[in-house]
PDB file of C-alpha atoms in Angstrom:
ATOM      1  CA  MET A   1      52.640  49.278 180.616  1.00  0.00           C
ATOM      2  CA  LEU A   2      48.891  49.251 179.952  1.00  0.00           C
ATOM      3  CA  SER A   3      49.654  49.034 176.234  1.00  0.00           C
ATOM      4  CA  LYS A   4      50.725  45.421 176.890  1.00  0.00           C
ATOM      5  CA  LEU A   5      47.055  44.717 177.594  1.00  0.00           C
ATOM      6  CA  ARG A   6      45.721  46.893 174.779  1.00  0.00           C
ATOM      7  CA  TYR A   7      47.393  44.792 172.098  1.00  0.00           C
ATOM      8  CA  ASP A   8      46.699  41.408 173.716  1.00  0.00           C
ATOM      9  CA  GLU A   9      44.011  39.652 171.682  1.00  0.00           C
ATOM     10  CA  SER A  10      42.800  37.736 174.743  1.00  0.00           C
ATOM     11  CA  VAL A  11      41.964  41.003 176.571  1.00  0.00           C
ATOM     12  CA  SER A  12      38.474  42.421 175.990  1.00  0.00           C
ATOM     13  CA  GLY A  13      38.954  45.524 178.135  1.00  0.00           C
ATOM     14  CA  TYR A  14      40.672  46.948 181.197  1.00  0.00           C
ATOM     15  CA  ALA A  15      40.662  49.911 183.555  1.00  0.00           C
ATOM     16  CA  LEU A  16      42.317  51.346 186.619  1.00  0.00           C
ATOM     17  CA  ILE A  17      39.620  51.290 189.288  1.00  0.00           C
ATOM     18  CA  THR A  18      39.351  53.272 192.527  1.00  0.00           C
ATOM     19  CA  ASN A  19      38.532  51.638 195.851  1.00  0.00           C
ATOM     20  CA  ASP A  20      34.938  52.844 195.502  1.00  0.00           C
ATOM     21  CA  GLY A  21      34.573  51.162 192.123  1.00  0.00           C
ATOM     22  CA  GLN A  22      35.074  54.059 189.688  1.00  0.00           C
ATOM     23  CA  PRO A  23      36.897  53.090 186.446  1.00  0.00           C
ATOM     24  CA  PHE A  24      39.497  55.427 184.921  1.00  0.00           C
ATOM     25  CA  LEU A  25      42.062  55.053 182.129  1.00  0.00           C
ATOM     26  CA  SER A  26      39.502  52.613 180.778  1.00  0.00           C
ATOM     27  CA  PHE A  27      39.866  50.739 177.507  1.00  0.00           C
ATOM     28  CA  SER A  28      36.722  48.996 176.222  1.00  0.00           C
ATOM     29  CA  LEU A  29      35.616  47.765 179.657  1.00  0.00           C
ATOM     30  CA  PRO A  30      31.848  47.187 179.162  1.00  0.00           C
ATOM     31  CA  ASP A  31      29.256  48.616 181.542  1.00  0.00           C
ATOM     32  CA  GLU A  32      27.879  45.178 182.370  1.00  0.00           C
ATOM     33  CA  ALA A  33      31.200  44.186 183.937  1.00  0.00           C
ATOM     34  CA  LEU A  34      31.122  47.031 186.487  1.00  0.00           C
ATOM     35  CA  PRO A  35      28.385  45.931 188.955  1.00  0.00           C
ATOM     36  CA  PRO A  36      30.052  42.571 189.751  1.00  0.00           C
ATOM     37  CA  ILE A  37      33.413  44.338 190.102  1.00  0.00           C
ATOM     38  CA  GLN A  38      31.932  46.946 192.424  1.00  0.00           C
ATOM     39  CA  GLY A  39      30.176  44.285 194.480  1.00  0.00           C
ATOM     40  CA  ALA A  40      33.411  42.332 194.888  1.00  0.00           C
ATOM     41  CA  LEU A  41      35.261  45.488 195.951  1.00  0.00           C
ATOM     42  CA  ARG A  42      32.660  46.207 198.602  1.00  0.00           C
ATOM     43  CA  ILE A  43      33.505  42.897 200.267  1.00  0.00           C
ATOM     44  CA  HIS A  44      37.204  42.443 199.504  1.00  0.00           C
ATOM     45  CA  GLU A  45      38.578  45.971 198.980  1.00  0.00           C
ATOM     46  CA  SER A  46      40.624  46.070 202.209  1.00  0.00           C
ATOM     47  CA  SER A  47      42.246  42.664 201.670  1.00  0.00           C
ATOM     48  CA  LEU A  48      42.354  42.508 197.880  1.00  0.00           C
ATOM     49  CA  ARG A  49      45.662  41.602 196.296  1.00  0.00           C
ATOM     50  CA  LEU A  50      44.760  39.386 193.343  1.00  0.00           C
ATOM     51  CA  MET A  51      41.410  37.769 192.596  1.00  0.00           C
ATOM     52  CA  ASN A  52      39.169  36.682 189.761  1.00  0.00           C
ATOM     53  CA  ILE A  53      35.422  37.141 189.374  1.00  0.00           C
ATOM     54  CA  MET A  54      32.999  35.835 186.778  1.00  0.00           C
ATOM     55  CA  THR A  55      30.773  38.225 184.828  1.00  0.00           C
ATOM     56  CA  ASP A  56      28.437  37.826 181.868  1.00  0.00           C
ATOM     57  CA  ALA A  57      31.091  39.545 179.764  1.00  0.00           C
ATOM     58  CA  GLY A  58      33.862  37.122 180.764  1.00  0.00           C
ATOM     59  CA  THR A  59      36.459  36.590 183.508  1.00  0.00           C
ATOM     60  CA  VAL A  60      37.736  39.706 185.284  1.00  0.00           C
ATOM     61  CA  ILE A  61      41.054  39.687 187.139  1.00  0.00           C
ATOM     62  CA  LEU A  62      41.508  42.342 189.833  1.00  0.00           C
ATOM     63  CA  ALA A  63      44.970  43.240 191.143  1.00  0.00           C
ATOM     64  CA  ARG A  64      45.934  45.976 193.588  1.00  0.00           C
ATOM     65  CA  VAL A  65      48.709  48.232 192.297  1.00  0.00           C
ATOM     66  CA  ASP A  66      48.764  50.785 195.141  1.00  0.00           C
ATOM     67  CA  PRO A  67      46.562  51.758 198.125  1.00  0.00           C
ATOM     68  CA  GLU A  68      44.189  53.814 195.964  1.00  0.00           C
ATOM     69  CA  TRP A  69      44.119  51.980 192.608  1.00  0.00           C
ATOM     70  CA  ILE A  70      43.155  48.493 191.421  1.00  0.00           C
ATOM     71  CA  LEU A  71      43.814  47.118 187.953  1.00  0.00           C
ATOM     72  CA  GLY A  72      40.813  45.316 186.437  1.00  0.00           C
ATOM     73  CA  VAL A  73      41.226  43.260 183.251  1.00  0.00           C
ATOM     74  CA  LEU A  74      38.432  41.499 181.348  1.00  0.00           C
ATOM     75  CA  PHE A  75      39.539  38.430 179.373  1.00  0.00           C
ATOM     76  CA  GLU A  76      37.946  36.517 176.533  1.00  0.00           C
ATOM     77  CA  PRO A  77      36.231  33.280 177.664  1.00  0.00           C
ATOM     78  CA  THR A  78      38.825  31.243 175.741  1.00  0.00           C
ATOM     79  CA  GLU A  79      41.724  32.487 177.884  1.00  0.00           C
ATOM     80  CA  SER A  80      42.812  30.099 180.654  1.00  0.00           C
ATOM     81  CA  LEU A  81      42.576  31.378 184.228  1.00  0.00           C
ATOM     82  CA  GLY A  82      46.246  30.656 184.928  1.00  0.00           C
ATOM     83  CA  SER A  83      47.419  32.619 181.904  1.00  0.00           C
ATOM     84  CA  ALA A  84      45.075  35.530 182.703  1.00  0.00           C
ATOM     85  CA  LEU A  85      46.302  35.735 186.297  1.00  0.00           C
ATOM     86  CA  GLN A  86      49.940  35.746 185.205  1.00  0.00           C
ATOM     87  CA  LYS A  87      49.398  38.488 182.607  1.00  0.00           C
ATOM     88  CA  VAL A  88      47.692  40.749 185.135  1.00  0.00           C
ATOM     89  CA  LYS A  89      50.376  40.069 187.765  1.00  0.00           C
ATOM     90  CA  ASP A  90      53.084  41.068 185.278  1.00  0.00           C
ATOM     91  CA  VAL A  91      51.420  44.405 184.464  1.00  0.00           C
ATOM     92  CA  ALA A  92      50.574  45.046 188.127  1.00  0.00           C
ATOM     93  CA  ARG A  93      54.250  44.666 189.050  1.00  0.00           C
ATOM     94  CA  LEU A  94      55.193  47.277 186.469  1.00  0.00           C
ATOM     95  CA  LEU A  95      52.509  49.673 187.745  1.00  0.00           C
ATOM     96  CA  GLU A  96      53.793  49.320 191.313  1.00  0.00           C
ATOM     97  CA  ASP A  97      56.904  51.225 190.203  1.00  0.00           C
ATOM     98  CA  VAL A  98      54.819  54.114 188.824  1.00  0.00           C
ATOM     99  CA  THR A  99      53.632  56.999 190.996  1.00  0.00           C
ATOM    100  CA  LEU A 100      49.937  57.157 190.166  1.00  0.00           C
ATOM    101  CA  PRO A 101      47.936  60.338 190.846  1.00  0.00           C
ATOM    102  CA  PRO A 102      45.272  60.381 193.552  1.00  0.00           C
ATOM    103  CA  PRO A 103      41.762  59.483 192.348  1.00  0.00           C
ATOM    104  CA  PRO A 104      39.350  62.274 191.401  1.00  0.00           C
ATOM    105  CA  ALA A 105      36.619  63.431 193.779  1.00  0.00           C
ATOM    106  CA  PRO A 106      34.821  60.590 195.588  1.00  0.00           C
ATOM    107  CA  ILE A 107      31.315  59.603 194.523  1.00  0.00           C
ATOM    108  CA  GLU A 108      28.287  60.278 196.699  1.00  0.00           C
ATOM    109  CA  HIS A 109      26.796  56.801 196.723  1.00  0.00           C
ATOM    110  CA  PRO A 110      28.541  53.705 198.123  1.00  0.00           C
ATOM    111  CA  ILE A 111      29.243  50.587 196.099  1.00  0.00           C
ATOM    112  CA  PRO A 112      26.061  48.469 195.887  1.00  0.00           C
ATOM    113  CA  ALA A 113      25.745  45.379 198.059  1.00  0.00           C
ATOM    114  CA  MET A 114      26.200  42.007 196.382  1.00  0.00           C
ATOM    115  CA  SER A 115      22.437  41.433 196.597  1.00  0.00           C
ATOM    116  CA  GLU A 116      21.938  44.522 194.453  1.00  0.00           C
ATOM    117  CA  VAL A 117      24.458  43.473 191.810  1.00  0.00           C
ATOM    118  CA  GLY A 118      22.875  42.429 188.532  1.00  0.00           C
ATOM    119  CA  THR A 119      24.036  41.759 185.047  1.00  0.00           C
ATOM    120  CA  GLY A 120      22.586  44.867 183.431  1.00  0.00           C
ATOM    121  CA  PRO A 121      24.258  48.243 182.918  1.00  0.00           C
ATOM    122  CA  SER A 122      25.660  49.871 186.029  1.00  0.00           C
ATOM    123  CA  ALA A 123      23.532  52.452 187.816  1.00  0.00           C
ATOM    124  CA  ALA A 124      24.214  56.120 187.234  1.00  0.00           C
ATOM    125  CA  ILE A 125      26.700  57.645 189.668  1.00  0.00           C
ATOM    126  CA  SER A 126      25.985  60.962 191.321  1.00  0.00           C
ATOM    127  CA  PRO A 127      28.660  63.543 192.019  1.00  0.00           C
ATOM    128  CA  ALA A 128      29.855  64.332 195.509  1.00  0.00           C
ATOM    129  CA  GLY A 129      27.889  67.090 197.177  1.00  0.00           C
ATOM    130  CA  GLU A 130      30.827  69.032 198.514  1.00  0.00           C
ATOM    131  CA  GLU A 131      34.398  68.309 197.652  1.00  0.00           C
ATOM    132  CA  THR A 132      37.464  69.239 199.653  1.00  0.00           C
ATOM    133  CA  PRO A 133      39.904  70.446 196.999  1.00  0.00           C
ATOM    134  CA  ARG A 134      43.262  68.734 196.908  1.00  0.00           C
ATOM    135  CA  PRO A 135      46.200  71.012 197.558  1.00  0.00           C
ATOM    136  CA  VAL A 136      47.535  72.562 194.382  1.00  0.00           C
ATOM    137  CA  VAL A 137      51.255  73.152 193.975  1.00  0.00           C
ATOM    138  CA  MET A 138      51.659  76.753 192.915  1.00  0.00           C
ATOM    139  CA  VAL A 139      54.614  78.462 191.287  1.00  0.00           C
ATOM    140  CA  LYS A 140      55.509  82.086 190.933  1.00  0.00           C
ATOM    141  CA  ASP A 141      53.322  84.011 188.519  1.00  0.00           C
ATOM    142  CA  GLU A 142      56.231  84.949 186.323  1.00  0.00           C
ATOM    143  CA  GLU A 143      57.009  81.258 185.782  1.00  0.00           C
ATOM    144  CA  LEU A 144      53.576  80.521 184.330  1.00  0.00           C
ATOM    145  CA  ILE A 145      52.737  81.094 180.697  1.00  0.00           C
ATOM    146  CA  PRO A 146      49.741  83.326 179.908  1.00  0.00           C
ATOM    147  CA  PRO A 147      46.541  81.541 178.771  1.00  0.00           C
ATOM    148  CA  ASP A 148      46.871  82.738 175.171  1.00  0.00           C
ATOM    149  CA  THR A 149      50.334  81.186 174.798  1.00  0.00           C
ATOM    150  CA  VAL A 150      50.675  77.955 172.864  1.00  0.00           C
ATOM    151  CA  VAL A 151      51.706  75.031 175.056  1.00  0.00           C
ATOM    152  CA  ARG A 152      54.618  73.065 173.625  1.00  0.00           C
ATOM    153  CA  HIS A 153      56.003  69.584 174.171  1.00  0.00           C
ATOM    154  CA  GLY A 154      58.624  70.596 176.747  1.00  0.00           C
ATOM    155  CA  CYS A 155      56.233  72.338 179.149  1.00  0.00           C
ATOM    156  CA  VAL A 156      55.707  70.868 182.612  1.00  0.00           C
ATOM    157  CA  ILE A 157      51.965  70.703 183.296  1.00  0.00           C
ATOM    158  CA  LEU A 158      50.774  71.850 186.722  1.00  0.00           C
ATOM    159  CA  ARG A 159      47.379  71.631 188.398  1.00  0.00           C
ATOM    160  CA  GLY A 160      45.391  74.834 188.076  1.00  0.00           C
ATOM    161  CA  ALA A 161      42.653  76.345 190.222  1.00  0.00           C
ATOM    162  CA  GLU A 162      39.911  74.440 188.333  1.00  0.00           C
ATOM    163  CA  TYR A 163      41.711  71.070 188.280  1.00  0.00           C
ATOM    164  CA  ALA A 164      39.557  69.405 190.947  1.00  0.00           C
ATOM    165  CA  GLU A 165      36.367  70.819 189.429  1.00  0.00           C
ATOM    166  CA  ALA A 166      37.234  69.435 185.989  1.00  0.00           C
ATOM    167  CA  LEU A 167      37.568  65.944 187.476  1.00  0.00           C
ATOM    168  CA  ARG A 168      34.485  66.185 189.691  1.00  0.00           C
ATOM    169  CA  ILE A 169      32.008  63.813 188.090  1.00  0.00           C
ATOM    170  CA  ASP A 170      29.090  65.570 186.360  1.00  0.00           C
ATOM    171  CA  SER A 171      30.214  69.102 187.219  1.00  0.00           C
ATOM    172  CA  ALA A 172      29.517  71.603 184.439  1.00  0.00           C
ATOM    173  CA  LEU A 173      33.220  71.851 183.656  1.00  0.00           C
ATOM    174  CA  ASN A 174      33.590  68.063 183.695  1.00  0.00           C
ATOM    175  CA  ILE A 175      30.707  67.663 181.220  1.00  0.00           C
ATOM    176  CA  GLU A 176      32.140  70.319 178.888  1.00  0.00           C
ATOM    177  CA  PHE A 177      35.594  68.728 179.167  1.00  0.00           C
ATOM    178  CA  LYS A 178      34.316  65.257 178.275  1.00  0.00           C
ATOM    179  CA  LYS A 179      32.385  66.619 175.303  1.00  0.00           C
ATOM    180  CA  GLN A 180      35.633  67.995 173.962  1.00  0.00           C
ATOM    181  CA  PHE A 181      37.983  65.098 174.676  1.00  0.00           C
ATOM    182  CA  ALA A 182      35.985  62.122 176.053  1.00  0.00           C
ATOM    183  CA  ASN A 183      38.023  59.781 178.277  1.00  0.00           C
ATOM    184  CA  VAL A 184      41.331  60.801 176.701  1.00  0.00           C
ATOM    185  CA  GLY A 185      41.090  64.170 178.433  1.00  0.00           C
ATOM    186  CA  VAL A 186      40.451  62.594 181.836  1.00  0.00           C
ATOM    187  CA  ASP A 187      43.396  60.248 181.301  1.00  0.00           C
ATOM    188  CA  VAL A 188      45.677  63.217 180.602  1.00  0.00           C
ATOM    189  CA  LEU A 189      44.557  65.098 183.724  1.00  0.00           C
ATOM    190  CA  LEU A 190      45.127  62.053 185.899  1.00  0.00           C
ATOM    191  CA  MET A 191      48.756  62.035 184.744  1.00  0.00           C
ATOM    192  CA  VAL A 192      49.353  65.650 185.810  1.00  0.00           C
ATOM    193  CA  ASP A 193      51.702  65.315 188.799  1.00  0.00           C
ATOM    194  CA  GLU A 194      53.463  68.701 188.694  1.00  0.00           C
ATOM    195  CA  LYS A 195      56.567  67.011 187.211  1.00  0.00           C
ATOM    196  CA  ARG A 196      55.636  65.448 183.860  1.00  0.00           C
ATOM    197  CA  THR A 197      56.059  67.290 180.586  1.00  0.00           C
ATOM    198  CA  ILE A 198      53.706  66.965 177.616  1.00  0.00           C
ATOM    199  CA  ILE A 199      56.043  64.395 176.076  1.00  0.00           C
ATOM    200  CA  LYS A 200      56.213  62.324 179.269  1.00  0.00           C
ATOM    201  CA  ILE A 201      52.425  62.276 179.657  1.00  0.00           C
ATOM    202  CA  ALA A 202      52.041  61.189 176.037  1.00  0.00           C
ATOM    203  CA  ASP A 203      54.598  58.432 176.580  1.00  0.00           C
ATOM    204  CA  VAL A 204      52.926  57.120 179.755  1.00  0.00           C
ATOM    205  CA  LEU A 205      49.510  57.022 178.072  1.00  0.00           C
ATOM    206  CA  SER A 206      50.794  55.786 174.684  1.00  0.00           C
ATOM    207  CA  LYS A 207      49.096  58.776 173.061  1.00  0.00           C
ATOM    208  CA  ARG A 208      50.250  61.084 170.297  1.00  0.00           C
ATOM    209  CA  VAL A 209      51.958  64.257 171.518  1.00  0.00           C
ATOM    210  CA  GLU A 210      49.491  66.326 169.461  1.00  0.00           C
ATOM    211  CA  GLN A 211      46.561  64.812 171.366  1.00  0.00           C
ATOM    212  CA  VAL A 212      48.030  65.699 174.737  1.00  0.00           C
ATOM    213  CA  LEU A 213      48.947  69.188 173.522  1.00  0.00           C
ATOM    214  CA  GLY A 214      45.330  69.759 172.473  1.00  0.00           C
ATOM    215  CA  VAL A 215      44.012  68.741 175.880  1.00  0.00           C
ATOM    216  CA  ALA A 216      46.602  70.837 177.721  1.00  0.00           C
ATOM    217  CA  GLN A 217      45.923  73.945 175.618  1.00  0.00           C
ATOM    218  CA  TRP A 218      42.170  73.765 176.252  1.00  0.00           C
ATOM    219  CA  CYS A 219      42.699  73.141 179.964  1.00  0.00           C
ATOM    220  CA  LEU A 220      45.125  76.054 180.236  1.00  0.00           C
ATOM    221  CA  GLN A 221      42.541  78.444 178.825  1.00  0.00           C
ATOM    222  CA  LYS A 222      39.924  77.140 181.283  1.00  0.00           C
ATOM    223  CA  GLY A 223      42.211  77.396 184.315  1.00  0.00           C
ATOM    224  CA  VAL A 224      42.267  73.622 184.770  1.00  0.00           C
ATOM    225  CA  VAL A 225      46.040  73.470 184.424  1.00  0.00           C
ATOM    226  CA  ASP A 226      48.988  75.814 184.527  1.00  0.00           C
ATOM    227  CA  ALA A 227      52.237  75.281 182.676  1.00  0.00           C
ATOM    228  CA  GLU A 228      55.875  75.945 183.337  1.00  0.00           C
ATOM    229  CA  CYS A 229      57.830  76.143 180.109  1.00  0.00           C
ATOM    230  CA  PRO A 230      61.549  76.416 179.437  1.00  0.00           C
ATOM    231  CA  ASP A 231      62.680  79.536 177.588  1.00  0.00           C
ATOM    232  CA  VAL A 232      64.060  77.407 174.767  1.00  0.00           C
ATOM    233  CA  GLN A 233      62.192  74.395 173.431  1.00  0.00           C
ATOM    234  CA  GLU A 234      63.911  71.602 171.576  1.00  0.00           C
ATOM    235  CA  ALA A 235      63.612  71.892 167.833  1.00  0.00           C
ATOM    236  CA  SER A 236      61.682  68.640 167.616  1.00  0.00           C
ATOM    237  CA  ALA A 237      60.329  65.885 169.805  1.00  0.00           C
ATOM    238  CA  LYS A 238      60.766  62.232 169.013  1.00  0.00           C
ATOM    239  CA  GLU A 239      58.102  59.688 169.798  1.00  0.00           C
ATOM    240  CA  ILE A 240      57.826  55.983 169.090  1.00  0.00           C
ATOM    241  CA  VAL A 241      54.629  55.073 167.261  1.00  0.00           C
ATOM    242  CA  GLU A 242      53.083  51.793 166.171  1.00  0.00           C
ATOM    243  CA  LEU A 243      51.829  51.603 162.592  1.00  0.00           C
ATOM    244  CA  PRO A 244      49.567  48.741 161.488  1.00  0.00           C
ATOM    245  CA  LEU A 245      50.532  46.950 158.262  1.00  0.00           C
ATOM    246  CA  PHE A 246      47.942  44.626 156.680  1.00  0.00           C
ATOM    247  CA  GLU A 247      49.532  42.023 154.409  1.00  0.00           C
ATOM    248  CA  GLY A 248      46.553  39.752 153.812  1.00  0.00           C
ATOM    249  CA  LYS A 249      43.970  39.658 151.052  1.00  0.00           C
ATOM    250  CA  ILE A 250      41.405  42.385 151.596  1.00  0.00           C
ATOM    251  CA  LYS A 251      38.617  40.305 150.018  1.00  0.00           C
ATOM    252  CA  LYS A 252      38.985  37.714 152.779  1.00  0.00           C
ATOM    253  CA  ALA A 253      38.446  40.303 155.512  1.00  0.00           C
ATOM    254  CA  LYS A 254      35.004  41.162 156.889  1.00  0.00           C
ATOM    255  CA  LYS A 255      33.291  43.851 154.819  1.00  0.00           C
ATOM    256  CA  ASN A 256      32.913  46.217 157.755  1.00  0.00           C
ATOM    257  CA  HIS A 257      36.670  45.934 158.431  1.00  0.00           C
ATOM    258  CA  ARG A 258      37.913  46.616 154.919  1.00  0.00           C
ATOM    259  CA  ASP A 259      37.892  50.431 154.954  1.00  0.00           C
ATOM    260  CA  VAL A 260      40.180  50.393 157.992  1.00  0.00           C
ATOM    261  CA  LEU A 261      42.430  47.585 156.747  1.00  0.00           C
ATOM    262  CA  GLU A 262      42.959  49.290 153.389  1.00  0.00           C
ATOM    263  CA  LEU A 263      44.600  52.184 155.244  1.00  0.00           C
ATOM    264  CA  CYS A 264      46.834  49.864 157.287  1.00  0.00           C
ATOM    265  CA  ASP A 265      49.824  50.376 155.015  1.00  0.00           C
ATOM    266  CA  GLY A 266      52.508  50.915 157.634  1.00  0.00           C
ATOM    267  CA  THR A 267      52.436  54.712 157.354  1.00  0.00           C
ATOM    268  CA  ARG A 268      49.515  55.643 159.638  1.00  0.00           C
ATOM    269  CA  THR A 269      48.754  55.041 163.316  1.00  0.00           C
ATOM    270  CA  VAL A 270      45.372  53.657 164.370  1.00  0.00           C
ATOM    271  CA  HIS A 271      44.454  57.147 165.600  1.00  0.00           C
ATOM    272  CA  GLU A 272      45.262  58.655 162.199  1.00  0.00           C
ATOM    273  CA  ILE A 273      43.249  55.979 160.387  1.00  0.00           C
ATOM    274  CA  ALA A 274      40.262  56.626 162.655  1.00  0.00           C
ATOM    275  CA  GLU A 275      40.488  60.384 162.061  1.00  0.00           C
ATOM    276  CA  GLU A 276      40.778  59.920 158.292  1.00  0.00           C
ATOM    277  CA  LEU A 277      37.652  57.742 158.239  1.00  0.00           C
ATOM    278  CA  GLY A 278      35.771  59.923 160.718  1.00  0.00           C
ATOM    279  CA  MET A 279      35.256  57.106 163.204  1.00  0.00           C
ATOM    280  CA  LEU A 280      36.046  56.461 166.862  1.00  0.00           C
ATOM    281  CA  TYR A 281      39.498  55.158 167.700  1.00  0.00           C
ATOM    282  CA  PHE A 282      38.143  52.120 169.515  1.00  0.00           C
ATOM    283  CA  ASN A 283      35.945  51.171 166.531  1.00  0.00           C
ATOM    284  CA  ALA A 284      38.956  51.333 164.226  1.00  0.00           C
ATOM    285  CA  LEU A 285      40.976  49.244 166.661  1.00  0.00           C
ATOM    286  CA  GLN A 286      38.284  46.561 166.765  1.00  0.00           C
ATOM    287  CA  CYS A 287      38.582  46.240 162.976  1.00  0.00           C
ATOM    288  CA  ILE A 288      42.300  45.534 163.368  1.00  0.00           C
ATOM    289  CA  VAL A 289      42.525  43.275 166.416  1.00  0.00           C
ATOM    290  CA  PRO A 290      41.148  40.070 164.728  1.00  0.00           C
ATOM    291  CA  TYR A 291      44.003  40.118 162.192  1.00  0.00           C
ATOM    292  CA  ARG A 292      46.943  40.844 164.533  1.00  0.00           C
ATOM    293  CA  GLY A 293      49.599  38.166 164.462  1.00  0.00           C
ATOM    294  CA  LYS A 294      48.082  36.661 161.326  1.00  0.00           C
ATOM    295  CA  SER A 295      47.815  38.956 158.327  1.00  0.00           C
ATOM    296  CA  LEU A 296      48.507  42.208 160.186  1.00  0.00           C
ATOM    297  CA  LYS A 297      51.565  43.306 162.119  1.00  0.00           C
ATOM    298  CA  MET A 298      52.481  46.456 164.033  1.00  0.00           C
ATOM    299  CA  ILE A 299      55.589  48.324 162.918  1.00  0.00           C
ATOM    300  CA  ARG A 300      57.358  50.526 165.481  1.00  0.00           C
ATOM    301  CA  LYS A 301      58.929  53.718 164.126  1.00  0.00           C
ATOM    302  CA  THR A 302      60.357  56.900 165.555  1.00  0.00           C
ATOM    303  CA  ARG A 303      58.728  60.133 164.447  1.00  0.00           C
ATOM    304  CA  GLU A 304      59.844  63.706 164.871  1.00  0.00           C
TER     305      GLU A 304
END
């Protein structure tokens, strides 16, 4: 669902946002767009259905997808308002059919008043002083795998004793977790609903199964999650991946894009290209986006 926005050239960034203005599952949403969004939510949060606000970074469309989550999408200045509204409405309708997890622990400070909203980077957010842990669904001990066991694709991921602490902003565990996995790790934890397997979480987030496995294994060892695994795993797991294929002339591309484009041969994902070049995924993606639909196309294949 959100991948529809990720590969739209008119979209600069997006995020799922809590009622108190905290962005999660964020993709390239700049810091300077947050204060105006948070100020608008302070005024319109209870009645918000669909609205647009102007920021220095461009037009942001906000759409409520359930009582606790709002979809925020930042569009390029060249995109018409009517088209932007329709695109966000289409994705919001799809998200309404998805059971989203509850937001992580609330923040300590309220959303700033409109008079306090500026165009600079958003102010730092402090963690909640005391958090009431959310109930954790427990299973019998014999159903859980021991921490030194390797998590596999068919395991159902459950919330562990340290789940709430790992999502509590600026807790020691949260800081360590983000150092290991950045926002990808938080995205994975938010998808833990006591029912989804590794494969299902990867599919919902449009991530590689190996990425989700890595997060789950680390979290299992830290007590952040538990896992319930079938006695027999399938021999292999299939996933649909998108592989960029550059068919243009490399000399006509920007110099700082060429290293990435040279590896866009239809055999690697953007994640794999970024890892091979030792760069961030989002930086690699930005080298590809300008050529989509022109000299670069995305090929969908099924991998074991």
